[in-house]
CSV table of C-alpha atoms (C1' of nucleotides) in Angstrom, one decimal:
chain,number,residue,atom,x,y,z
Q,1,MET,CA,34.5,7.7,10.3
Q,2,VAL,CA,32.1,7.6,7.3
Q,3,THR,CA,28.5,8.2,8.4
Q,4,ARG,CA,25.3,8.8,6.9
Q,5,SER,CA,24.4,12.2,6.2
Q,6,SER,CA,20.9,13.4,7.1
Q,7,LYS,CA,18.0,12.2,5.0
Q,8,PRO,CA,18.5,9.5,2.5
Q,9,ALA,CA,15.2,9.1,0.9
Q,10,ALA,CA,14.3,6.9,-1.9
Q,11,LYS,CA,16.1,6.0,-4.9
Q,12,SER,CA,15.3,5.6,-8.6
Q,13,VAL,CA,17.7,5.7,-11.4
Q,14,ARG,CA,15.9,6.1,-14.8
Q,15,PRO,CA,17.2,7.0,-18.2
Q,16,ARG,CA,15.6,10.1,-19.4
Q,17,GLN,CA,14.6,10.7,-23.0
Q,18,THR,CA,13.0,12.8,-25.3
Q,19,PRO,CA,9.3,13.8,-24.7
Q,20,GLU,CA,6.4,13.5,-27.1
Q,21,LYS,CA,6.2,10.0,-28.6
Q,22,ARG,CA,2.7,9.2,-27.4
Q,23,GLY,CA,0.9,11.6,-29.6
Q,24,GLY,CA,-2.4,13.4,-28.8
Q,25,THR,CA,-4.8,11.0,-30.0
Q,26,ALA,CA,-8.5,11.2,-29.1
Q,27,ALA,CA,-8.0,12.9,-25.7
Q,28,GLN,CA,-10.7,12.4,-23.4
Q,29,ALA,CA,-12.2,9.0,-23.1
Q,30,PRO,CA,-14.3,7.8,-20.3
Q,31,LEU,CA,-11.6,6.1,-18.3
Q,32,PRO,CA,-12.3,2.6,-17.4
Q,33,GLN,CA,-9.9,3.3,-14.7
Q,34,PHE,CA,-7.5,1.8,-12.7
Q,35,ASP,CA,-6.3,4.3,-10.1
Q,36,LEU,CA,-2.6,4.2,-9.8
Q,37,LEU,CA,-2.4,5.6,-6.3
Q,38,GLN,CA,-5.0,3.6,-5.1
Q,39,ASP,CA,-5.6,0.2,-6.9
Q,40,SER,CA,-2.0,-0.7,-7.7
Q,41,LEU,CA,-0.1,-3.5,-5.8
Q,42,GLY,CA,3.1,-1.6,-6.8
Q,43,TYR,CA,2.1,1.7,-5.0
Q,44,ALA,CA,0.8,-0.3,-2.0
Q,45,ILE,CA,4.2,-2.2,-1.7
Q,46,LYS,CA,6.0,1.0,-2.2
Q,47,ARG,CA,4.4,2.8,0.5
Q,48,ALA,CA,4.7,0.0,3.0
Q,49,GLN,CA,8.4,0.1,1.9
Q,50,VAL,CA,8.9,3.6,2.7
Q,51,ARG,CA,7.3,3.3,5.9
Q,52,ILE,CA,9.5,0.5,7.0
Q,53,TYR,CA,12.5,2.4,5.6
Q,54,ASP,CA,11.8,5.4,7.7
Q,55,MET,CA,11.7,2.9,10.9
Q,56,VAL,CA,15.1,1.3,9.8
Q,57,PHE,CA,16.8,4.7,9.6
Q,58,ALA,CA,15.4,5.4,13.0
Q,59,ALA,CA,16.4,2.1,14.4
Q,60,LEU,CA,19.7,2.1,12.9
Q,61,GLY,CA,20.8,5.6,14.3
Q,62,ALA,CA,22.4,8.5,12.7
Q,63,ASP,CA,26.0,7.3,12.9
Q,64,SER,CA,25.3,3.8,11.4
Q,65,ILE,CA,26.1,2.1,8.1
Q,66,SER,CA,23.3,2.5,5.6
Q,67,PRO,CA,20.7,-0.1,5.2
Q,68,ALA,CA,22.3,-1.0,1.7
Q,69,ARG,CA,25.6,-1.7,3.5
Q,70,VAL,CA,23.8,-3.8,6.1
Q,71,THR,CA,22.5,-5.8,3.3
Q,72,ALA,CA,26.2,-6.2,1.9
Q,73,LEU,CA,27.4,-7.1,5.3
Q,74,SER,CA,24.6,-9.7,5.9
Q,75,ILE,CA,25.4,-11.4,2.6
Q,76,ILE,CA,29.2,-11.5,3.3
Q,77,ALA,CA,28.5,-13.0,6.7
Q,78,THR,CA,26.3,-15.5,5.3
Q,79,ARG,CA,28.8,-16.4,2.5
Q,80,PRO,CA,32.3,-16.0,3.8
Q,81,GLY,CA,34.9,-15.6,1.4
Q,82,ILE,CA,32.5,-14.3,-1.4
Q,83,ASN,CA,34.4,-12.3,-3.9
Q,84,GLN,CA,33.3,-8.6,-5.0
Q,85,SER,CA,32.0,-9.6,-8.3
Q,86,ALA,CA,29.7,-12.4,-6.7
Q,87,LEU,CA,28.7,-9.9,-4.1
Q,88,ALA,CA,27.8,-7.3,-6.8
Q,89,GLU,CA,25.5,-10.0,-8.5
Q,90,SER,CA,23.9,-10.7,-5.2
Q,91,LEU,CA,23.1,-7.1,-4.5
Q,92,GLY,CA,22.1,-6.7,-8.0
Q,93,ILE,CA,24.5,-3.9,-8.5
Q,94,ASN,CA,27.6,-3.5,-10.8
Q,95,ARG,CA,30.9,-4.8,-9.5
Q,96,ALA,CA,32.4,-1.2,-10.0
Q,97,SER,CA,29.8,-0.1,-7.6
Q,98,VAL,CA,30.8,-2.7,-5.0
Q,99,VAL,CA,34.3,-1.2,-4.5
Q,100,LYS,CA,33.2,1.8,-2.5
Q,101,VAL,CA,30.8,-0.4,-0.5
Q,102,ILE,CA,33.6,-2.6,0.6
Q,103,ASP,CA,35.8,0.3,1.3
Q,104,THR,CA,33.3,2.0,3.4
Q,105,LEU,CA,32.8,-1.4,5.4
Q,106,GLY,CA,36.4,-1.7,5.6
Q,107,ALA,CA,36.8,1.7,6.9
Q,108,HIS,CA,34.5,0.7,9.7
Q,109,GLY,CA,36.6,-2.4,10.3
Q,110,PHE,CA,33.6,-4.5,9.8
Q,111,VAL,CA,35.1,-6.4,6.5
Q,112,GLU,CA,38.3,-7.5,5.3
Q,113,ARG,CA,39.5,-8.3,1.9
Q,114,ARG,CA,41.7,-11.3,2.2
Q,115,ALA,CA,44.1,-12.6,-0.6
Q,116,ILE,CA,43.4,-16.1,-2.0
Q,117,PRO,CA,46.3,-18.3,-2.4
Q,118,GLY,CA,45.0,-19.8,-5.8
Q,119,ASP,CA,43.8,-16.6,-7.6
Q,120,ARG,CA,45.5,-13.2,-7.0
Q,121,ARG,CA,42.8,-11.4,-9.2
Q,122,SER,CA,40.3,-11.5,-6.4
Q,123,TYR,CA,39.7,-11.3,-2.6
Q,124,ALA,CA,37.8,-13.4,-0.1
Q,125,LEU,CA,35.5,-11.1,1.7
Q,126,VAL,CA,35.2,-11.8,5.3
Q,127,VAL,CA,33.3,-10.1,8.3
Q,128,THR,CA,35.6,-9.3,11.2
Q,129,ASP,CA,34.8,-9.8,14.9
Q,130,ALA,CA,33.7,-6.0,14.7
Q,131,GLY,CA,31.5,-6.6,11.9
Q,132,LYS,CA,29.9,-9.4,13.5
Q,133,SER,CA,29.4,-7.5,16.7
Q,134,ALA,CA,27.8,-4.8,14.7
Q,135,LEU,CA,25.5,-7.1,12.7
Q,136,GLN,CA,24.4,-8.6,16.1
Q,137,ASP,CA,23.6,-5.2,17.3
Q,138,ILE,CA,21.9,-4.2,14.1
Q,139,GLY,CA,19.9,-7.1,14.0
Q,140,GLU,CA,18.7,-6.6,17.4
Q,141,ARG,CA,17.7,-3.1,16.7
Q,142,LEU,CA,15.7,-4.0,13.6
Q,143,GLU,CA,14.1,-6.9,15.2
Q,144,ARG,CA,12.8,-4.5,17.9
Q,145,SER,CA,12.0,-2.0,15.2
Q,146,GLU,CA,9.9,-4.6,13.5
Q,147,ALA,CA,8.1,-5.5,16.7
Q,148,ALA,CA,6.4,-2.2,16.3
Q,149,ILE,CA,4.9,-3.3,13.0
Q,150,ALA,CA,4.1,-6.6,14.1
Q,151,ALA,CA,2.0,-5.3,16.9
Q,152,LYS,CA,-0.4,-4.3,14.3
Q,153,LEU,CA,-0.5,-7.8,13.0
Q,154,THR,CA,-1.2,-11.1,14.4
Q,155,LYS,CA,1.3,-13.8,14.0
Q,156,ALA,CA,-0.8,-15.3,11.3
Q,157,GLU,CA,-1.1,-12.3,9.5
Q,158,ARG,CA,2.6,-11.5,9.6
Q,159,ALA,CA,3.4,-15.1,8.3
Q,160,GLN,CA,0.9,-14.7,5.7
Q,161,LEU,CA,2.1,-11.4,4.6
Q,162,MET,CA,5.6,-12.8,4.4
Q,163,ALA,CA,4.3,-15.8,2.3
Q,164,LEU,CA,2.4,-13.5,-0.3
Q,165,LEU,CA,5.3,-11.2,-0.7
Q,166,ALA,CA,7.5,-14.1,-1.5
Q,167,LYS,CA,5.1,-15.0,-4.2
Q,168,VAL,CA,5.2,-11.6,-5.7
Q,169,ALA,CA,9.0,-11.5,-5.2
Q,170,VAL,CA,9.4,-14.6,-7.3
Q,171,SER,CA,11.6,-13.7,-10.3
X,1,MET,CA,17.4,17.5,-22.4
X,2,VAL,CA,19.7,14.7,-21.1
X,3,THR,CA,19.2,11.6,-23.3
X,4,ARG,CA,21.3,8.9,-21.8
X,5,SER,CA,20.2,5.8,-23.4
X,6,SER,CA,21.0,2.2,-22.5
X,7,LYS,CA,19.8,0.2,-19.2
X,8,PRO,CA,17.3,1.2,-16.8
X,9,ALA,CA,18.9,-0.6,-14.1
X,10,ALA,CA,18.3,0.5,-10.5
X,11,LYS,CA,17.7,-2.0,-7.7
X,12,SER,CA,19.1,-1.7,-4.2
X,13,VAL,CA,18.4,-4.9,-2.2
X,14,ARG,CA,18.4,-8.1,-3.8
X,15,PRO,CA,19.7,-10.7,-1.5
X,16,ARG,CA,19.4,-14.4,-2.2
X,17,GLN,CA,21.8,-17.3,-1.4
X,18,THR,CA,22.4,-20.8,-0.5
X,19,PRO,CA,21.8,-21.9,3.0
X,20,GLU,CA,25.3,-22.7,4.2
X,21,LYS,CA,27.9,-22.3,6.7
X,22,ARG,CA,26.2,-20.5,9.5
X,23,GLY,CA,26.7,-21.6,13.0
X,24,GLY,CA,30.4,-21.9,12.7
X,25,THR,CA,33.2,-21.0,15.3
X,26,ALA,CA,31.9,-17.5,16.2
X,27,ALA,CA,33.8,-15.7,18.7
X,28,GLN,CA,30.8,-14.0,19.5
X,29,ALA,CA,27.7,-15.0,21.7
X,30,PRO,CA,25.4,-18.1,20.7
X,31,LEU,CA,23.4,-16.0,18.6
X,32,PRO,CA,19.6,-16.5,19.2
X,33,GLN,CA,19.4,-15.0,15.8
X,34,PHE,CA,17.1,-13.1,13.7
X,35,ASP,CA,18.4,-13.6,10.3
X,36,LEU,CA,18.0,-10.2,8.6
X,37,LEU,CA,17.8,-11.6,5.1
X,38,GLN,CA,15.5,-14.3,6.0
X,39,ASP,CA,13.4,-13.3,8.7
X,40,SER,CA,13.0,-9.6,8.2
X,41,LEU,CA,9.6,-8.1,7.1
X,42,GLY,CA,11.6,-5.2,5.7
X,43,TYR,CA,13.6,-7.4,3.5
X,44,ALA,CA,10.6,-9.3,2.4
X,45,ILE,CA,8.7,-6.2,1.4
X,46,LYS,CA,12.0,-4.8,-0.3
X,47,ARG,CA,12.7,-7.9,-2.5
X,48,ALA,CA,8.8,-7.6,-3.6
X,49,GLN,CA,9.4,-4.0,-4.3
X,50,VAL,CA,12.5,-4.5,-6.3
X,51,ARG,CA,10.7,-7.1,-8.3
X,52,ILE,CA,7.6,-5.0,-9.0
X,53,TYR,CA,9.9,-2.0,-9.8
X,54,ASP,CA,11.7,-4.0,-12.5
X,55,MET,CA,8.4,-4.9,-14.1
X,56,VAL,CA,7.3,-1.2,-13.8
X,57,PHE,CA,10.3,-0.2,-15.8
X,58,ALA,CA,9.5,-2.7,-18.4
X,59,ALA,CA,6.1,-1.9,-18.6
X,60,LEU,CA,6.7,2.1,-18.8
X,61,GLY,CA,9.1,1.6,-21.6
X,62,ALA,CA,12.5,3.3,-22.2
X,63,ASP,CA,10.9,6.7,-23.4
X,64,SER,CA,8.6,7.2,-20.5
X,65,ILE,CA,8.9,9.4,-17.6
X,66,SER,CA,10.3,7.9,-14.4
X,67,PRO,CA,8.0,6.1,-11.9
X,68,ALA,CA,8.6,8.9,-9.4
X,69,ARG,CA,7.3,11.3,-11.9
X,70,VAL,CA,4.3,9.3,-12.7
X,71,THR,CA,3.6,9.4,-8.9
X,72,ALA,CA,3.7,13.1,-9.2
X,73,LEU,CA,1.6,13.4,-12.1
X,74,SER,CA,-1.0,11.2,-10.5
X,75,ILE,CA,-1.2,13.4,-7.5
X,76,ILE,CA,-1.7,16.5,-9.5
X,77,ALA,CA,-4.3,14.9,-11.6
X,78,THR,CA,-6.0,13.8,-8.2
X,79,ARG,CA,-5.6,17.1,-6.8
X,80,PRO,CA,-5.7,19.6,-9.5
X,81,GLY,CA,-4.6,23.1,-8.6
X,82,ILE,CA,-2.4,21.9,-5.8
X,83,ASN,CA,0.7,23.9,-5.5
X,84,GLN,CA,4.5,22.8,-5.5
X,85,SER,CA,5.2,23.0,-1.7
X,86,ALA,CA,1.9,20.8,-1.0
X,87,LEU,CA,3.0,18.5,-3.7
X,88,ALA,CA,6.4,18.2,-2.1
X,89,GLU,CA,4.7,17.5,1.2
X,90,SER,CA,2.5,14.6,-0.6
X,91,LEU,CA,5.8,13.2,-2.4
X,92,GLY,CA,7.5,13.5,0.9
X,93,ILE,CA,10.5,15.5,-0.5
X,94,ASN,CA,11.7,19.0,-0.2
X,95,ARG,CA,9.9,21.7,-2.1
X,96,ALA,CA,13.2,22.7,-3.7
X,97,SER,CA,13.4,19.2,-5.2
X,98,VAL,CA,9.9,19.6,-6.7
X,99,VAL,CA,11.0,22.4,-9.0
X,100,LYS,CA,12.8,19.8,-11.4
X,101,VAL,CA,10.1,17.5,-11.2
X,102,ILE,CA,7.5,20.1,-12.5
X,103,ASP,CA,10.2,21.3,-15.1
X,104,THR,CA,10.5,17.9,-16.4
X,105,LEU,CA,6.6,17.2,-16.5
X,106,GLY,CA,6.5,20.7,-18.1
X,107,ALA,CA,8.8,19.9,-20.7
X,108,HIS,CA,6.7,16.8,-21.5
X,109,GLY,CA,3.8,19.0,-21.9
X,110,PHE,CA,2.1,16.9,-18.8
X,111,VAL,CA,1.6,19.7,-16.5
X,112,GLU,CA,1.2,23.4,-16.4
X,113,ARG,CA,2.0,26.1,-13.8
X,114,ARG,CA,-1.1,28.3,-13.8
X,115,ALA,CA,-1.2,31.5,-12.3
X,116,ILE,CA,-3.5,31.9,-9.1
X,117,PRO,CA,-5.3,35.4,-9.2
X,118,GLY,CA,-5.3,35.6,-5.5
X,119,ASP,CA,-1.6,34.7,-4.7
X,120,ARG,CA,1.2,35.5,-6.8
X,121,ARG,CA,3.6,33.7,-4.8
X,122,SER,CA,2.5,30.1,-6.1
X,123,TYR,CA,1.2,28.3,-9.2
X,124,ALA,CA,-1.7,26.0,-9.5
X,125,LEU,CA,-0.5,22.7,-11.0
X,126,VAL,CA,-2.8,21.1,-13.7
X,127,VAL,CA,-2.5,18.2,-15.7
X,128,THR,CA,-2.9,19.0,-19.3
X,129,ASP,CA,-4.7,16.9,-21.8
X,130,ALA,CA,-1.6,15.3,-23.0
X,131,GLY,CA,-0.7,14.6,-19.4
X,132,LYS,CA,-4.3,12.9,-18.9
X,133,SER,CA,-3.7,10.8,-22.1
X,134,ALA,CA,-0.2,9.9,-21.0
X,135,LEU,CA,-1.5,9.1,-17.5
X,136,GLN,CA,-4.4,7.0,-19.1
X,137,ASP,CA,-1.6,5.0,-21.3
X,138,ILE,CA,0.5,4.6,-18.3
X,139,GLY,CA,-2.1,3.3,-16.1
X,140,GLU,CA,-2.9,0.6,-18.9
X,141,ARG,CA,0.5,-0.3,-19.2
X,142,LEU,CA,0.9,-0.9,-15.4
X,143,GLU,CA,-2.5,-2.6,-15.0
X,144,ARG,CA,-1.4,-5.2,-17.7
X,145,SER,CA,1.9,-5.4,-15.9
X,146,GLU,CA,0.4,-6.2,-12.6
X,147,ALA,CA,-1.5,-9.0,-14.3
X,148,ALA,CA,1.5,-11.0,-14.3
X,149,ILE,CA,2.0,-10.8,-10.6
X,150,ALA,CA,-1.9,-11.3,-10.2
X,151,ALA,CA,-1.6,-14.3,-11.9
X,152,LYS,CA,0.4,-15.9,-9.1
X,153,LEU,CA,-2.2,-14.8,-6.4
X,154,THR,CA,-5.9,-15.6,-6.3
X,155,LYS,CA,-8.1,-12.4,-6.1
X,156,ALA,CA,-8.7,-13.1,-2.3
X,157,GLU,CA,-4.9,-13.4,-1.8
X,158,ARG,CA,-4.3,-10.2,-3.6
X,159,ALA,CA,-6.8,-8.3,-1.6
X,160,GLN,CA,-5.4,-9.8,1.6
X,161,LEU,CA,-1.9,-8.7,0.6
X,162,MET,CA,-3.2,-5.2,-0.1
X,163,ALA,CA,-5.1,-5.1,3.2
X,164,LEU,CA,-2.0,-6.4,5.2
X,165,LEU,CA,0.4,-4.0,3.3
X,166,ALA,CA,-2.1,-1.1,4.3
X,167,LYS,CA,-1.7,-1.9,7.9
X,168,VAL,CA,2.0,-2.0,7.6
X,169,ALA,CA,2.0,1.4,5.7
X,170,VAL,CA,-0.1,3.1,8.4
X,171,SER,CA,1.9,6.0,9.9
G,1,DT,C1',7.5,37.7,9.7
G,2,DA,C1',5.9,33.7,7.1
G,3,DT,C1',5.2,31.5,2.6
G,4,DT,C1',6.4,30.1,-2.4
G,5,DG,C1',9.3,29.2,-5.4
G,6,DT,C1',14.0,29.2,-7.1
G,7,DT,C1',19.0,28.7,-7.4
G,8,DA,C1',23.4,27.0,-5.9
G,9,DT,C1',25.7,23.5,-4.0
G,10,DA,C1',26.7,18.9,-2.3
G,11,DC,C1',26.0,14.0,-1.2
G,12,DT,C1',24.5,9.1,-2.0
G,13,DC,C1',24.1,5.5,-5.0
G,14,DT,C1',24.6,3.6,-9.3
G,15,DA,C1',26.1,3.0,-14.3
G,16,DT,C1',29.5,2.8,-18.2
G,17,DA,C1',33.9,2.6,-20.1
G,18,DA,C1',38.4,1.9,-19.9
G,19,DC,C1',42.4,0.5,-17.6
G,20,DT,C1',45.6,-3.0,-14.7
G,21,DA,C1',46.8,-7.4,-12.9
G,22,DT,C1',46.1,-11.7,-13.2
G,23,DA,C1',44.4,-16.4,-15.1
H,1,DT,C1',40.9,-14.3,-24.1
H,2,DA,C1',38.6,-14.1,-19.9
H,3,DT,C1',37.9,-12.6,-15.2
H,4,DA,C1',38.6,-9.5,-11.0
H,5,DG,C1',39.1,-5.2,-9.1
H,6,DT,C1',39.9,-0.6,-10.0
H,7,DT,C1',39.3,4.4,-11.5
H,8,DA,C1',37.3,8.2,-13.8
H,9,DT,C1',33.2,10.2,-15.1
H,10,DA,C1',28.4,10.9,-15.4
H,11,DG,C1',23.4,11.1,-14.1
H,12,DA,C1',19.4,10.6,-11.2
H,13,DG,C1',17.4,12.0,-7.1
H,14,DT,C1',17.4,14.3,-3.2
H,15,DA,C1',18.9,17.6,0.7
H,16,DT,C1',20.3,22.6,2.8
H,17,DA,C1',20.9,27.1,2.6
H,18,DA,C1',20.2,31.3,1.0
H,19,DC,C1',17.5,34.6,-1.7
H,20,DA,C1',13.5,37.4,-4.3
H,21,DA,C1',9.0,38.2,-4.6
H,22,DT,C1',4.8,38.1,-2.4
H,23,DA,C1',1.6,37.9,1.7
DNA sequence: TATTGTTATACTCTATAACTATA
DNA sequence: TATAGTTATAGAGTATAACAATA
């Protein structure tokens, strides 16, 4: 049984490159300043996200599938019959990376690759009963977990936060 | 000095789909449902975070240090003389992992490890003039970048979003 | 003994490129 | 030619454990 190891921590993939490109022009100017850590909406969101991520891990339990896999499972549940490439698109990752995701979900017995009569190049991904059951359980755990956060916000505030975040997330 | 050019790419959770088949012939219970993808505050935050992360990458440019390193650099700038262990604590990562972070920032000439007279076990980390200059430039880039998001929100909405996120982020 | 930085090692998540089998 | 899935390989970011130097 594949399980999540200890600490996951945040991700961040970035191509590295050579240093020095921004030369040392006039060094110290009176900074009109925008304090990254304090004033950036990006950092504010990041902090909230890190906080929630911790809670999600605690809620899922040590032997659960990872949050990323829960997302994949949720998408397949919502779009039964989706193929791996479309799932990759939906997850915003490369289709090659989806292979292991499905292998893992398959090893857990949560998802199946089903043959498609008309096209033998791809599979129709479907969530099994065990997968639906797991998703139900996970949903309940996360819902209870979010209740801890909701306790800090009124219903109206939560709704407004969701609305504002949706505006920000618009691509 | 690793120099892998190409796509930034990162992301993690990026659900989005059409509202279709849902209450089907489930062998499970009549789900009172909490739709993870739709109703979870965690996912809403994650989506916003992914969106902003994309913008941050674009704003920083291909030859910049990573967002995580920008954070480290900002912290050192805010707390000059901090040592690696305290920085690790502040970043929420293991102190062993900080070694490479500082090595990288050092290779860029943005940070220096300075000897501390009283304690030869640790270093006082300080941002160099080049580092301050880079931070200034990055701050301006990110500020302009956030303006694109701010355009979707009124000043009051932005302030409220920041306030609500701060409530959520409270540990 | 406790702390700090370091090294060696390993794991997760993801990307690219190339390959196979279809279509 | 184009598409879907796969494999091999690589890189970023992080963790653990063990270690030396220093306190």
